CSV table of C-alpha atoms (C1' of nucleotides) in Angstrom, one decimal:
chain,number,residue,atom,x,y,z
A,793,MET,CA,0.0,0.0,0.0
A,794,LYS,CA,1.3,3.4,-0.9
A,795,VAL,CA,2.1,5.8,1.9
A,796,LYS,CA,-0.4,8.6,2.1
A,797,ASN,CA,0.8,11.9,0.8
A,798,VAL,CA,2.0,13.9,3.8
A,799,TYR,CA,0.5,17.0,2.5
A,800,ASP,CA,-2.9,15.5,2.7
A,801,VAL,CA,-2.1,14.2,6.1
A,802,LEU,CA,-1.1,17.6,7.3
A,803,LYS,CA,-4.1,19.2,5.8
A,804,GLU,CA,-6.5,16.6,7.2
A,805,ARG,CA,-5.0,17.0,10.6
A,806,GLY,CA,-5.4,20.7,10.7
A,807,PHE,CA,-1.8,21.8,10.2
A,808,VAL,CA,-2.3,23.9,7.1
A,809,GLU,CA,-3.3,27.5,7.1
A,810,GLN,CA,-1.8,28.9,3.9
A,811,VAL,CA,0.3,27.4,1.1
A,812,THR,CA,2.1,29.3,-1.6
A,813,ASP,CA,1.3,26.8,-4.4
A,814,GLU,CA,-0.8,24.0,-3.2
A,815,GLU,CA,-0.7,21.9,-6.3
A,816,SER,CA,3.1,21.9,-6.6
A,817,VAL,CA,3.7,21.4,-2.9
A,818,ARG,CA,1.4,18.4,-2.9
A,819,GLU,CA,3.1,16.9,-5.9
A,820,LEU,CA,6.5,17.5,-4.4
A,821,LEU,CA,5.6,15.8,-1.1
A,822,GLY,CA,4.0,12.9,-2.9
A,823,GLY,CA,7.3,12.1,-4.6
A,824,ASP,CA,10.8,11.3,-3.5
A,825,ARG,CA,12.4,12.5,-0.3
A,826,ILE,CA,12.6,16.2,-0.1
A,827,THR,CA,13.9,18.6,2.5
A,828,CYS,CA,11.9,21.1,4.5
A,829,TYR,CA,12.6,23.4,7.4
A,830,ILE,CA,11.2,25.2,10.3
A,831,GLY,CA,12.9,27.7,12.5
A,832,PHE,CA,12.9,27.7,16.3
A,833,ASP,CA,13.8,30.7,18.4
A,834,PRO,CA,16.2,30.0,21.2
A,835,THR,CA,14.8,32.8,23.3
A,836,ALA,CA,14.1,30.4,26.2
A,837,SER,CA,15.9,27.4,27.5
A,838,SER,CA,13.0,25.2,26.7
A,839,LEU,CA,10.4,24.9,24.0
A,840,HIS,CA,6.8,25.0,25.2
A,841,ILE,CA,3.5,23.7,24.1
A,842,GLY,CA,3.2,26.6,21.7
A,843,SER,CA,6.0,25.1,19.6
A,844,LEU,CA,4.4,21.8,19.4
A,845,VAL,CA,2.5,22.3,16.1
A,846,PRO,CA,5.7,23.0,14.2
A,847,ILE,CA,7.5,20.1,15.9
A,848,MET,CA,4.7,17.7,15.1
A,849,ALA,CA,4.7,18.9,11.5
A,850,LEU,CA,8.3,18.1,11.2
A,851,ALA,CA,7.8,14.8,12.8
A,852,GLN,CA,5.0,14.0,10.3
A,853,MET,CA,7.3,14.9,7.5
A,854,GLN,CA,9.9,12.5,8.8
A,855,ARG,CA,7.4,9.7,9.3
A,856,HIS,CA,6.4,10.1,5.7
A,857,GLY,CA,9.9,9.8,4.4
A,858,HIS,CA,11.0,13.4,4.1
A,859,ARG,CA,14.0,15.1,5.6
A,860,PRO,CA,13.2,17.8,8.1
A,861,ILE,CA,15.6,20.5,9.2
A,862,ALA,CA,15.1,22.1,12.6
A,863,LEU,CA,16.8,25.4,12.4
A,864,VAL,CA,17.7,26.9,15.6
A,865,GLY,CA,17.8,30.7,15.2
A,866,GLY,CA,21.0,31.4,17.1
A,867,GLY,CA,21.8,34.2,14.8
A,868,THR,CA,18.4,35.7,14.3
A,869,ALA,CA,17.6,35.6,18.0
A,870,LEU,CA,20.2,38.3,18.3
A,871,ILE,CA,17.9,40.6,16.4
A,872,GLY,CA,14.4,39.7,17.5
A,873,ASP,CA,11.6,38.8,15.2
A,874,PRO,CA,8.9,41.5,15.2
A,875,SER,CA,6.3,39.2,13.6
A,876,GLY,CA,3.1,39.0,15.5
A,877,LYS,CA,4.4,41.2,18.3
A,878,THR,CA,3.4,44.6,19.2
A,879,GLU,CA,6.5,45.4,21.1
A,880,MET,CA,10.1,44.9,20.6
A,881,ARG,CA,11.3,41.7,22.0
A,882,GLN,CA,14.0,41.7,24.6
A,883,ILE,CA,17.3,41.0,23.1
A,884,LEU,CA,19.3,38.3,24.8
A,885,ARG,CA,22.9,38.0,25.3
A,886,GLN,CA,25.0,35.9,23.1
A,887,GLU,CA,25.8,33.4,25.8
A,888,GLU,CA,22.2,32.9,26.8
A,889,ILE,CA,21.3,32.2,23.2
A,890,ASN,CA,24.0,29.7,22.7
A,891,ALA,CA,23.0,27.9,25.9
A,892,ASN,CA,19.4,27.9,24.9
A,893,ALA,CA,20.2,26.7,21.4
A,894,GLU,CA,22.0,23.7,22.9
A,895,SER,CA,19.1,22.6,25.1
A,896,LEU,CA,16.6,23.0,22.2
A,897,LYS,CA,18.7,20.5,20.3
A,898,MET,CA,18.3,18.0,23.0
A,899,GLN,CA,14.6,18.5,23.2
A,900,LEU,CA,14.0,18.3,19.5
A,901,ALA,CA,15.8,15.0,19.4
A,902,ARG,CA,12.9,13.4,21.3
A,903,TYR,CA,10.5,14.1,18.4
A,904,LEU,CA,12.8,13.7,15.4
A,905,ASP,CA,15.3,11.0,14.6
A,906,PHE,CA,18.6,12.8,13.8
A,907,SER,CA,20.6,9.7,13.1
A,908,GLU,CA,22.2,9.1,9.8
A,909,GLY,CA,21.1,12.4,8.4
A,910,MET,CA,17.4,11.5,8.5
A,911,ALA,CA,16.8,14.9,10.0
A,912,LEU,CA,19.2,17.8,10.5
A,913,LEU,CA,19.7,20.3,13.3
A,914,LEU,CA,21.3,23.5,12.2
A,915,ASN,CA,22.0,26.8,13.8
A,916,ASN,CA,21.8,29.9,11.6
A,917,ALA,CA,24.5,31.6,13.6
A,918,ASP,CA,26.9,29.4,11.6
A,919,TRP,CA,26.2,31.4,8.5
A,920,LEU,CA,24.7,34.6,9.7
A,921,ALA,CA,27.4,35.5,12.2
A,922,PRO,CA,30.3,35.7,9.6
A,923,LEU,CA,28.3,37.9,7.3
A,924,ASN,CA,29.9,41.1,6.3
A,925,TYR,CA,27.7,44.2,6.4
A,926,ILE,CA,28.8,45.8,3.2
A,927,GLU,CA,28.7,42.6,1.2
A,928,PHE,CA,25.4,41.6,2.7
A,929,LEU,CA,23.8,44.9,1.7
A,930,ARG,CA,25.2,44.7,-1.8
A,931,ASP,CA,24.3,41.1,-2.5
A,932,ILE,CA,21.2,40.5,-0.5
A,933,GLY,CA,19.9,43.9,0.5
A,934,ARG,CA,19.5,45.1,-3.1
A,935,HIS,CA,16.8,42.5,-3.7
A,936,PHE,CA,14.5,43.9,-1.1
A,937,SER,CA,12.0,46.7,-1.8
A,938,VAL,CA,11.4,48.8,1.3
A,939,ASN,CA,8.0,49.7,-0.1
A,940,ARG,CA,7.0,46.2,-0.3
A,941,MET,CA,8.4,45.3,3.1
A,942,LEU,CA,6.4,48.1,4.7
A,943,ALA,CA,3.3,46.7,3.1
A,944,ALA,CA,3.8,43.4,4.8
A,945,GLU,CA,1.4,42.8,7.7
A,946,THR,CA,4.4,42.0,9.9
A,947,TYR,CA,5.7,45.5,9.7
A,948,ARG,CA,2.5,47.4,9.0
A,949,MET,CA,1.1,46.6,12.4
A,950,ARG,CA,4.3,47.9,13.9
A,951,MET,CA,4.1,51.2,12.1
A,952,GLU,CA,1.9,52.5,14.8
A,953,THR,CA,3.8,51.4,17.9
A,954,GLY,CA,7.2,51.8,16.3
A,955,LEU,CA,9.7,49.6,14.7
A,956,ASN,CA,13.4,50.0,14.9
A,957,PHE,CA,15.9,49.2,12.2
A,958,ILE,CA,17.4,46.1,13.8
A,959,GLU,CA,14.0,44.4,13.7
A,960,PHE,CA,13.3,45.7,10.2
A,961,ASN,CA,16.2,43.6,9.1
A,962,TYR,CA,14.8,40.4,10.5
A,963,MET,CA,13.1,39.6,7.2
A,964,LEU,CA,16.3,39.8,5.3
A,965,LEU,CA,18.1,37.4,7.6
A,966,GLN,CA,15.3,34.9,7.6
A,967,SER,CA,15.1,35.1,3.8
A,968,TYR,CA,18.8,34.5,3.7
A,969,ASP,CA,18.3,31.4,5.8
A,970,PHE,CA,15.9,30.0,3.3
A,971,TYR,CA,18.2,30.8,0.4
A,972,TYR,CA,21.2,29.3,2.2
A,973,LEU,CA,19.3,26.1,3.1
A,974,CYS,CA,18.1,25.7,-0.5
A,975,LYS,CA,21.6,26.2,-1.8
A,976,HIS,CA,23.5,24.0,0.6
A,977,TYR,CA,20.9,21.5,1.7
A,978,ASN,CA,18.5,21.5,-1.2
A,979,CYS,CA,15.7,22.6,1.1
A,980,LEU,CA,12.6,23.3,-0.9
A,981,ILE,CA,9.9,24.1,1.6
A,982,GLN,CA,9.8,26.4,4.6
A,983,MET,CA,7.0,26.0,7.1
A,984,GLY,CA,6.1,28.1,10.1
A,985,GLY,CA,3.4,29.8,12.0
A,986,ASN,CA,1.1,32.0,10.0
A,987,ASP,CA,2.8,35.1,11.4
A,988,GLN,CA,5.8,33.9,9.4
A,989,TRP,CA,4.0,34.2,6.0
A,990,GLY,CA,5.7,37.5,5.1
A,991,ASN,CA,9.1,36.2,6.0
A,992,ILE,CA,8.6,33.0,4.1
A,993,VAL,CA,7.4,34.6,1.0
A,994,ALA,CA,10.3,37.0,1.1
A,995,GLY,CA,12.7,34.1,1.4
A,996,MET,CA,11.1,32.4,-1.7
A,997,ASP,CA,11.6,35.6,-3.7
A,998,LEU,CA,15.2,35.9,-2.6
A,999,THR,CA,15.9,32.3,-3.4
A,1000,ARG,CA,14.5,32.7,-6.8
A,1001,ARG,CA,16.5,35.7,-7.5
A,1002,MET,CA,19.8,34.4,-6.2
A,1003,GLU,CA,19.5,30.8,-7.2
A,1004,ASP,CA,16.8,30.8,-9.9
A,1005,ARG,CA,15.0,28.1,-8.0
A,1006,LYS,CA,11.4,27.8,-7.0
A,1007,VAL,CA,10.8,27.0,-3.4
A,1008,TYR,CA,7.6,26.9,-1.4
A,1009,GLY,CA,6.0,27.8,1.9
A,1010,VAL,CA,3.4,26.4,4.2
A,1011,THR,CA,2.0,28.1,7.3
A,1012,PHE,CA,0.2,26.7,10.3
A,1013,PRO,CA,-2.8,28.2,11.9
A,1014,LEU,CA,-2.3,29.9,15.2
A,1015,ILE,CA,-3.7,27.3,17.6
A,1016,VAL,CA,-5.7,28.7,20.4
A,1017,THR,CA,-8.2,26.9,22.6
A,1018,SER,CA,-11.8,27.2,21.9
A,1019,LEU,CA,-11.9,29.7,24.7
A,1020,GLY,CA,-9.4,31.8,22.8
A,1021,HIS,CA,-6.6,31.2,25.1
A,1022,LYS,CA,-3.1,30.7,24.0
A,1023,MET,CA,-1.8,27.1,24.1
A,1024,GLY,CA,0.3,26.1,27.0
A,1025,LYS,CA,-0.5,28.7,29.6
A,1026,THR,CA,-1.9,27.8,33.0
A,1027,GLU,CA,-2.1,29.4,36.4
A,1028,LYS,CA,1.3,28.0,37.0
A,1029,GLY,CA,2.7,29.6,34.0
A,1030,THR,CA,4.0,28.2,30.8
A,1031,VAL,CA,3.8,24.4,30.2
A,1032,TRP,CA,7.3,23.5,29.0
A,1033,LEU,CA,8.4,20.5,27.1
A,1034,ASP,CA,11.3,20.1,29.4
A,1035,GLY,CA,10.4,17.6,32.1
A,1036,ARG,CA,12.6,19.5,34.6
A,1037,LEU,CA,10.6,22.6,34.1
A,1038,THR,CA,7.2,21.0,33.8
A,1039,ALA,CA,6.9,17.6,35.3
A,1040,PRO,CA,5.3,14.9,33.1
A,1041,TYR,CA,2.4,14.7,35.6
A,1042,GLU,CA,1.7,18.5,35.1
A,1043,TYR,CA,2.0,18.0,31.4
A,1044,PHE,CA,-0.5,15.2,31.5
A,1045,GLN,CA,-2.8,17.4,33.6
A,1046,TYR,CA,-2.6,20.1,31.0
A,1047,TRP,CA,-3.9,17.9,28.3
A,1048,ILE,CA,-6.6,16.2,30.3
A,1049,ASN,CA,-8.0,19.6,31.1
A,1050,THR,CA,-8.6,20.2,27.4
A,1051,ASP,CA,-12.0,21.8,26.6
A,1052,ASP,CA,-14.6,19.5,25.1
A,1053,ALA,CA,-14.6,21.4,21.9
A,1054,ASP,CA,-10.8,21.0,21.4
A,1055,VAL,CA,-10.4,17.3,22.0
A,1056,LYS,CA,-10.8,16.1,18.4
A,1057,ARG,CA,-8.7,18.9,17.0
A,1058,PHE,CA,-5.9,18.3,19.5
A,1059,LEU,CA,-5.9,14.6,18.9
A,1060,ALA,CA,-5.3,15.3,15.2
A,1061,LEU,CA,-2.5,17.7,15.8
A,1062,PHE,CA,-0.7,16.3,18.8
A,1063,THR,CA,-0.9,12.6,18.5
A,1064,TYR,CA,-0.2,10.1,15.7
A,1065,LEU,CA,-3.5,8.2,16.1
A,1066,PRO,CA,-5.3,7.5,12.8
A,1067,MET,CA,-7.8,10.0,11.7
A,1068,ASP,CA,-10.6,7.6,11.1
A,1069,GLU,CA,-10.5,6.8,14.9
A,1070,ILE,CA,-10.2,10.5,15.8
A,1071,GLU,CA,-13.2,11.3,13.7
A,1072,LYS,CA,-15.4,9.1,15.9
A,1073,VAL,CA,-14.5,11.2,18.9
A,1074,ALA,CA,-17.1,13.7,17.6
A,1075,GLN,CA,-19.9,11.4,18.7
A,1076,LEU,CA,-18.6,10.9,22.2
A,1077,ARG,CA,-20.4,12.5,25.2
A,1078,ASP,CA,-19.8,13.0,28.9
A,1079,ALA,CA,-17.8,10.2,30.5
A,1080,GLU,CA,-16.9,8.8,27.1
A,1081,LEU,CA,-15.5,12.2,26.0
A,1082,ASN,CA,-13.4,12.3,29.1
A,1083,MET,CA,-11.9,9.0,28.1
A,1084,ALA,CA,-10.9,10.5,24.8
A,1085,LYS,CA,-9.2,13.3,26.8
A,1086,THR,CA,-7.4,10.7,28.8
A,1087,VAL,CA,-6.1,9.2,25.6
A,1088,LEU,CA,-5.1,12.6,24.4
A,1089,ALA,CA,-3.2,13.3,27.6
A,1090,PHE,CA,-1.6,9.9,27.6
A,1091,GLU,CA,-0.4,10.0,24.0
A,1092,ALA,CA,0.8,13.6,24.2
A,1093,THR,CA,2.7,12.8,27.3
A,1094,ALA,CA,4.2,9.7,25.8
A,1095,ILE,CA,5.4,11.5,22.8
A,1096,THR,CA,7.1,14.2,24.9
A,1097,HIS,CA,8.2,12.2,28.0
A,1098,GLY,CA,8.1,8.6,27.0
A,1099,ASP,CA,5.7,5.7,27.7
A,1100,GLU,CA,6.9,5.1,31.2
A,1101,ALA,CA,6.3,8.7,32.3
A,1102,ALA,CA,2.9,8.7,30.6
A,1103,GLN,CA,1.9,5.6,32.5
A,1104,ALA,CA,3.0,7.0,35.8
A,1105,ALA,CA,1.1,10.2,35.2
A,1106,LEU,CA,-2.0,8.2,34.2
A,1107,ALA,CA,-1.8,6.1,37.3
A,1108,ALA,CA,-1.4,9.1,39.5
A,1109,SER,CA,-4.3,10.8,37.9
A,1110,MET,CA,-6.5,7.8,38.1
A,1111,GLY,CA,-5.9,7.6,41.8
A,1112,ALA,CA,-6.4,11.3,42.4
A,1113,PHE,CA,-9.4,11.9,40.2
A,1114,ASN,CA,-11.1,8.5,40.0
A,1115,ILE,CA,-10.8,8.2,36.3
A,1116,LYS,CA,-12.4,5.3,34.7
A,1117,PRO,CA,-10.3,3.1,32.5
A,1118,VAL,CA,-10.6,3.9,28.8
A,1119,ARG,CA,-12.9,1.6,26.9
A,1120,ASP,CA,-11.4,-0.6,24.2
A,1121,ASP,CA,-13.5,0.8,21.4
A,1122,ILE,CA,-12.4,4.4,22.0
A,1123,LEU,CA,-9.3,5.3,19.9
A,1124,PRO,CA,-8.3,1.6,19.7
A,1125,SER,CA,-4.9,2.3,18.3
A,1126,SER,CA,-3.7,4.0,21.4
A,1127,ARG,CA,-1.4,2.0,23.6
A,1128,ILE,CA,-2.9,3.4,26.7
A,1129,PRO,CA,-3.4,0.8,29.4
A,1130,ARG,CA,-7.1,0.0,29.5
A,1131,THR,CA,-7.3,-1.7,32.8
A,1132,PRO,CA,-7.4,0.1,36.2
A,1133,ALA,CA,-3.8,0.8,37.0
A,1134,PRO,CA,-2.6,0.1,40.5
A,1135,GLU,CA,-3.0,3.4,42.4
A,1136,SER,CA,0.2,5.3,42.7
A,1137,THR,CA,1.0,8.8,43.8
A,1138,SER,CA,4.6,8.6,42.6
A,1139,ALA,CA,4.1,11.0,39.7
A,1140,ILE,CA,2.4,13.7,41.9
A,1141,PRO,CA,4.7,16.5,42.9
A,1142,PHE,CA,5.8,16.1,46.5
A,1143,VAL,CA,7.7,18.0,49.2
A,1144,GLU,CA,9.6,16.7,52.2
A,1145,ILE,CA,9.0,18.0,55.7
A,1146,ALA,CA,11.1,17.2,58.6
A,1147,LYS,CA,9.5,15.1,61.3
A,1148,GLU,CA,10.3,17.4,64.1
A,1149,ARG,CA,8.5,20.3,62.4
A,1150,LEU,CA,5.5,18.2,61.9
A,1151,GLU,CA,5.4,17.1,65.5
A,1152,GLU,CA,5.1,20.7,66.6
A,1153,GLY,CA,2.2,21.0,64.2
A,1154,ILE,CA,2.3,23.2,61.1
A,1155,PRO,CA,-0.5,25.7,60.4
A,1156,ALA,CA,-2.3,24.5,57.3
A,1157,PHE,CA,-1.7,27.7,55.4
A,1158,GLU,CA,2.0,27.5,55.9
A,1159,LEU,CA,2.0,23.9,54.8
A,1160,PHE,CA,0.2,24.9,51.6
A,1161,CYS,CA,2.9,27.4,50.9
A,1162,ASP,CA,5.7,25.0,51.6
A,1163,ALA,CA,4.0,22.5,49.3
A,1164,GLN,CA,4.0,25.2,46.6
A,1165,LEU,CA,0.2,25.0,46.2
A,1166,CYS,CA,0.1,28.7,47.0
A,1167,ARG,CA,2.5,31.5,46.1
A,1168,SER,CA,2.2,33.4,49.4
A,1169,LYS,CA,0.8,32.8,52.9
A,1170,GLY,CA,-1.8,35.4,52.2
A,1171,GLU,CA,-3.0,33.5,49.2
A,1172,ALA,CA,-3.0,30.3,51.2
A,1173,ARG,CA,-5.0,31.9,53.9
A,1174,ARG,CA,-7.6,33.2,51.3
A,1175,VAL,CA,-7.9,29.8,49.6
A,1176,LEU,CA,-8.3,28.0,52.9
A,1177,THR,CA,-10.8,30.5,54.3
A,1178,GLN,CA,-12.8,30.1,51.2
A,1179,GLY,CA,-12.9,26.3,51.7
A,1180,GLY,CA,-10.5,25.5,48.9
A,1181,GLY,CA,-8.1,23.4,50.9
A,1182,TYR,CA,-8.3,19.7,51.5
A,1183,ILE,CA,-6.2,17.3,53.6
A,1184,ASN,CA,-6.4,13.6,52.8
A,1185,GLY,CA,-9.7,14.4,51.1
A,1186,GLU,CA,-11.3,16.3,53.9
A,1187,GLN,CA,-12.0,20.0,53.6
A,1188,ILE,CA,-9.9,22.1,55.9
A,1189,GLN,CA,-12.2,24.3,58.1
A,1190,ALA,CA,-9.7,26.7,59.7
A,1191,PHE,CA,-6.9,28.3,57.8
A,1192,ASP,CA,-4.6,27.8,60.7
A,1193,MET,CA,-5.5,24.3,61.6
A,1194,LYS,CA,-2.5,22.5,62.9
A,1195,ILE,CA,-1.3,19.7,60.7
A,1196,GLY,CA,0.5,17.1,62.8
A,1197,PRO,CA,1.7,13.5,62.9
A,1198,ASP,CA,-1.9,12.1,63.1
A,1199,HIS,CA,-2.5,13.3,59.5
A,1200,ILE,CA,0.1,11.0,58.1
A,1201,ASP,CA,-1.6,8.1,56.3
A,1202,ALA,CA,-0.7,4.5,56.1
A,1203,GLY,CA,1.7,5.2,53.2
A,1204,GLY,CA,3.6,7.7,55.3
A,1205,GLU,CA,2.2,10.6,53.3
A,1206,ILE,CA,-0.1,13.6,53.7
A,1207,ARG,CA,-2.2,14.4,50.7
A,1208,LEU,CA,-3.0,18.1,50.2
A,1209,ARG,CA,-5.3,19.4,47.6
A,1210,LYS,CA,-6.1,22.9,46.5
A,1211,GLY,CA,-9.3,23.4,44.7
A,1212,LYS,CA,-10.5,20.6,42.6
A,1213,LYS,CA,-7.5,19.6,40.7
A,1214,ILE,CA,-4.2,20.6,42.2
A,1215,PHE,CA,-2.6,18.0,44.4
A,1216,ALA,CA,0.6,17.8,46.4
A,1217,ILE,CA,2.0,15.1,48.5
A,1218,VAL,CA,3.9,15.8,51.7
A,1219,ARG,CA,6.4,13.1,52.7
A,1220,VAL,CA,7.8,13.0,56.2
A,1221,ARG,CA,11.5,12.9,56.5
B,996,G,C1',18.2,68.7,17.0
B,997,G,C1',13.0,71.4,18.0
B,998,A,C1',7.8,71.1,19.7
B,999,G,C1',4.1,68.3,22.0
B,1000,G,C1',2.2,63.6,24.4
B,1001,G,C1',3.3,59.6,27.5
B,1002,G,C1',5.7,55.5,31.1
B,1003,U,C1',0.3,53.3,37.0
B,1004,U,C1',-0.1,46.7,40.2
B,1005,C,C1',-0.1,40.0,35.5
B,1006,C,C1',-2.4,42.9,30.9
B,1007,C,C1',-5.5,47.0,29.3
B,1008,G,C1',-6.7,51.4,31.7
B,1009,A,C1',-8.8,55.5,35.4
B,1010,G,C1',-6.6,58.5,38.9
B,1011,U,C1',-3.5,65.4,38.9
B,1012,G,C1',-1.7,66.8,47.0
B,1013,G,C1',-4.6,63.5,52.0
B,1014,C,C1',-11.0,59.7,51.6
B,1015,C,C1',-5.0,55.5,47.2
B,1016,A,C1',-2.8,49.1,48.1
B,1017,A,C1',-4.9,52.9,43.8
B,1018,A,C1',-11.8,53.0,39.9
B,1019,G,C1',-13.3,49.8,35.8
B,1020,G,C1',-12.4,45.7,32.5
B,1021,G,C1',-9.6,41.3,31.2
B,1022,A,C1',-6.9,37.3,32.9
B,1023,G,C1',-6.4,34.3,37.4
B,1024,C,C1',-7.9,31.7,42.2
B,1025,A,C1',-11.8,29.6,45.5
B,1026,G,C1',-17.0,28.1,46.5
B,1027,A,C1',-21.9,26.3,44.4
B,1028,C,C1',-23.5,23.4,40.0
B,1029,U,C1',-20.8,19.5,37.0
B,1030,G,C1',-17.7,15.4,33.8
B,1031,U,C1',-10.5,17.3,36.3
B,1032,A,C1',-15.0,20.5,30.2
B,1033,A,C1',-18.1,24.8,29.2
B,1034,A,C1',-21.8,28.2,30.8
B,1035,U,C1',-23.9,30.6,35.2
B,1036,C,C1',-24.0,32.7,40.1
B,1037,U,C1',-21.0,34.1,44.7
B,1038,G,C1',-16.5,35.5,47.0
B,1039,C,C1',-11.3,36.7,46.5
B,1040,C,C1',-7.4,38.9,43.8
B,1041,G,C1',0.7,43.2,46.7
B,1042,G,C1',3.5,41.1,51.3
B,1043,C,C1',3.3,40.0,56.6
B,1044,G,C1',-1.0,35.1,61.5
B,1045,G,C1',-5.9,40.4,60.5
B,1046,A,C1',-3.7,45.0,64.1
B,1047,G,C1',-1.1,48.1,62.1
B,1048,C,C1',3.4,47.9,59.5
B,1049,C,C1',6.3,47.1,55.0
B,1050,U,C1',6.9,47.3,49.6
B,1051,A,C1',4.7,49.5,45.2
B,1052,C,C1',2.5,54.2,40.2
B,1053,G,C1',10.0,54.5,34.8
B,1054,G,C1',15.0,56.1,37.9
B,1055,A,C1',17.4,59.6,41.4
B,1056,G,C1',16.8,63.8,44.3
B,1057,G,C1',13.6,67.9,46.3
B,1058,U,C1',9.0,70.7,48.2
B,1059,U,C1',5.3,69.4,51.9
B,1060,C,C1',2.7,67.5,58.3
B,1061,G,C1',1.4,64.4,53.9
B,1062,A,C1',3.3,62.9,46.9
B,1063,A,C1',1.1,58.1,41.8
B,1064,U,C1',-0.3,63.3,41.9
B,1065,C,C1',3.9,69.5,42.6
B,1066,C,C1',9.4,70.9,41.3
B,1067,U,C1',14.6,69.4,39.3
B,1068,C,C1',17.7,66.2,36.7
B,1069,C,C1',18.1,61.5,34.1
B,1070,C,C1',16.3,57.1,31.2
B,1071,C,C1',12.8,55.1,27.8
B,1072,C,C1',8.5,55.3,24.2
B,1073,C,C1',5.1,57.8,20.7
B,1074,U,C1',3.5,62.0,17.3
B,1075,C,C1',4.7,66.1,14.3
B,1076,C,C1',8.7,69.2,12.4
B,1077,A,C1',14.1,69.2,10.8
RNA sequence: GGAGGGGUUCCCGAGUGGCCAAAGGGAGCAGACUGUAAAUCUGCCGGCGGAGCCUACGGAGGUUCGAAUCCUCCCCCCUCCA
């Protein structure tokens, strides 16, 4: 059986917003191995859920026999992309960027197979840094019309708030990347968020002028939740892909809290489950729909943190939230365990408390702070006064209730809960 | 370089000498209802064990019994002119 055209796959799964030349791109992707690229900004030491769409797009490309290039923008990050932003981005120091670029490489390796040139990881600092200003202006700059650049949405929206020259040059550098990758790596397609459209098109133009070659661009829709929220933001801040910054359990929680209306769309984008199974999710209701969310959380966590971590997160959530096992006929291709897992709290975040301290008795609001359920004692007091604090499943009545040794359960733990869904375990040391 | 307008708490944004920890909105948190969803209603929403105290209205000084508010200098942003 012939492998499905990856362009159709991407389109079906909701990855495609705009294409520069749909027919040609489809034809290209239906043929022999081609090379495509997406740029990632090393402005933080970890990628977050917001970068998952591009990552998954590259992964899909690779699974369908093409060669993805993940381009770390070590050079362009020195300038700051104005696209989609209303204010100038903070410019980072060279060392920070280099360090970030390194950790991004590690992360991307979990989604893409970089062995034997099946995928490439490049850093544009390698070719941007040595550029010489005069030469660059003469060879590259002359191909750009300022009039046309100003017409680009990217810059137009900045005309009101202000745009400085360094940012104005971003388009030239990103265009140069595309040209460079085409020339040296035979890269024919650039993908990116829809805010990159202007930069991608400019890169195509430059490549045509410099190399006389036709290249293509595909953009992804900006993914927001059906409530209009940005992906990957919670009350605890950004949901990172790095397990040290966001524990797999938290990551799992993020996905299981997906809105009803987003489950199907997210399964298509963020898992590899077959579309015919995902389509059936539309018919699910109530408890069944929650099972689909469980699968989404499991699959997404397994992709980012591995099967083992996903299973631990699942087991912890089942214990804490009384989740029913997922029925066999719901998304049958998923490897999610479908029997009740032995209850385990091992994946839930925990803090250790010295035995002596506990023997004296710790006021509940202080313990909530120590367990990082609340940011300040004031907040903890408020939460507890409003009845939002629970200990071993019981609502805490007084904010300063003393927590002592008799609260330790058979497993040697104290279970704290804030609100409905945030848990912490206290272990006595 | 000149003239004018600005920088307020997570974000937007009101506030022009005491009644200002600062209106209003958004976001967020908790409770009720639920399905770890949404919608709705209620309460909360700088720190400190509640009192008062501390820290906060771009930065540094000053005037005043008292400053987000007035004065001086500095930094940054915007608009128009050059």
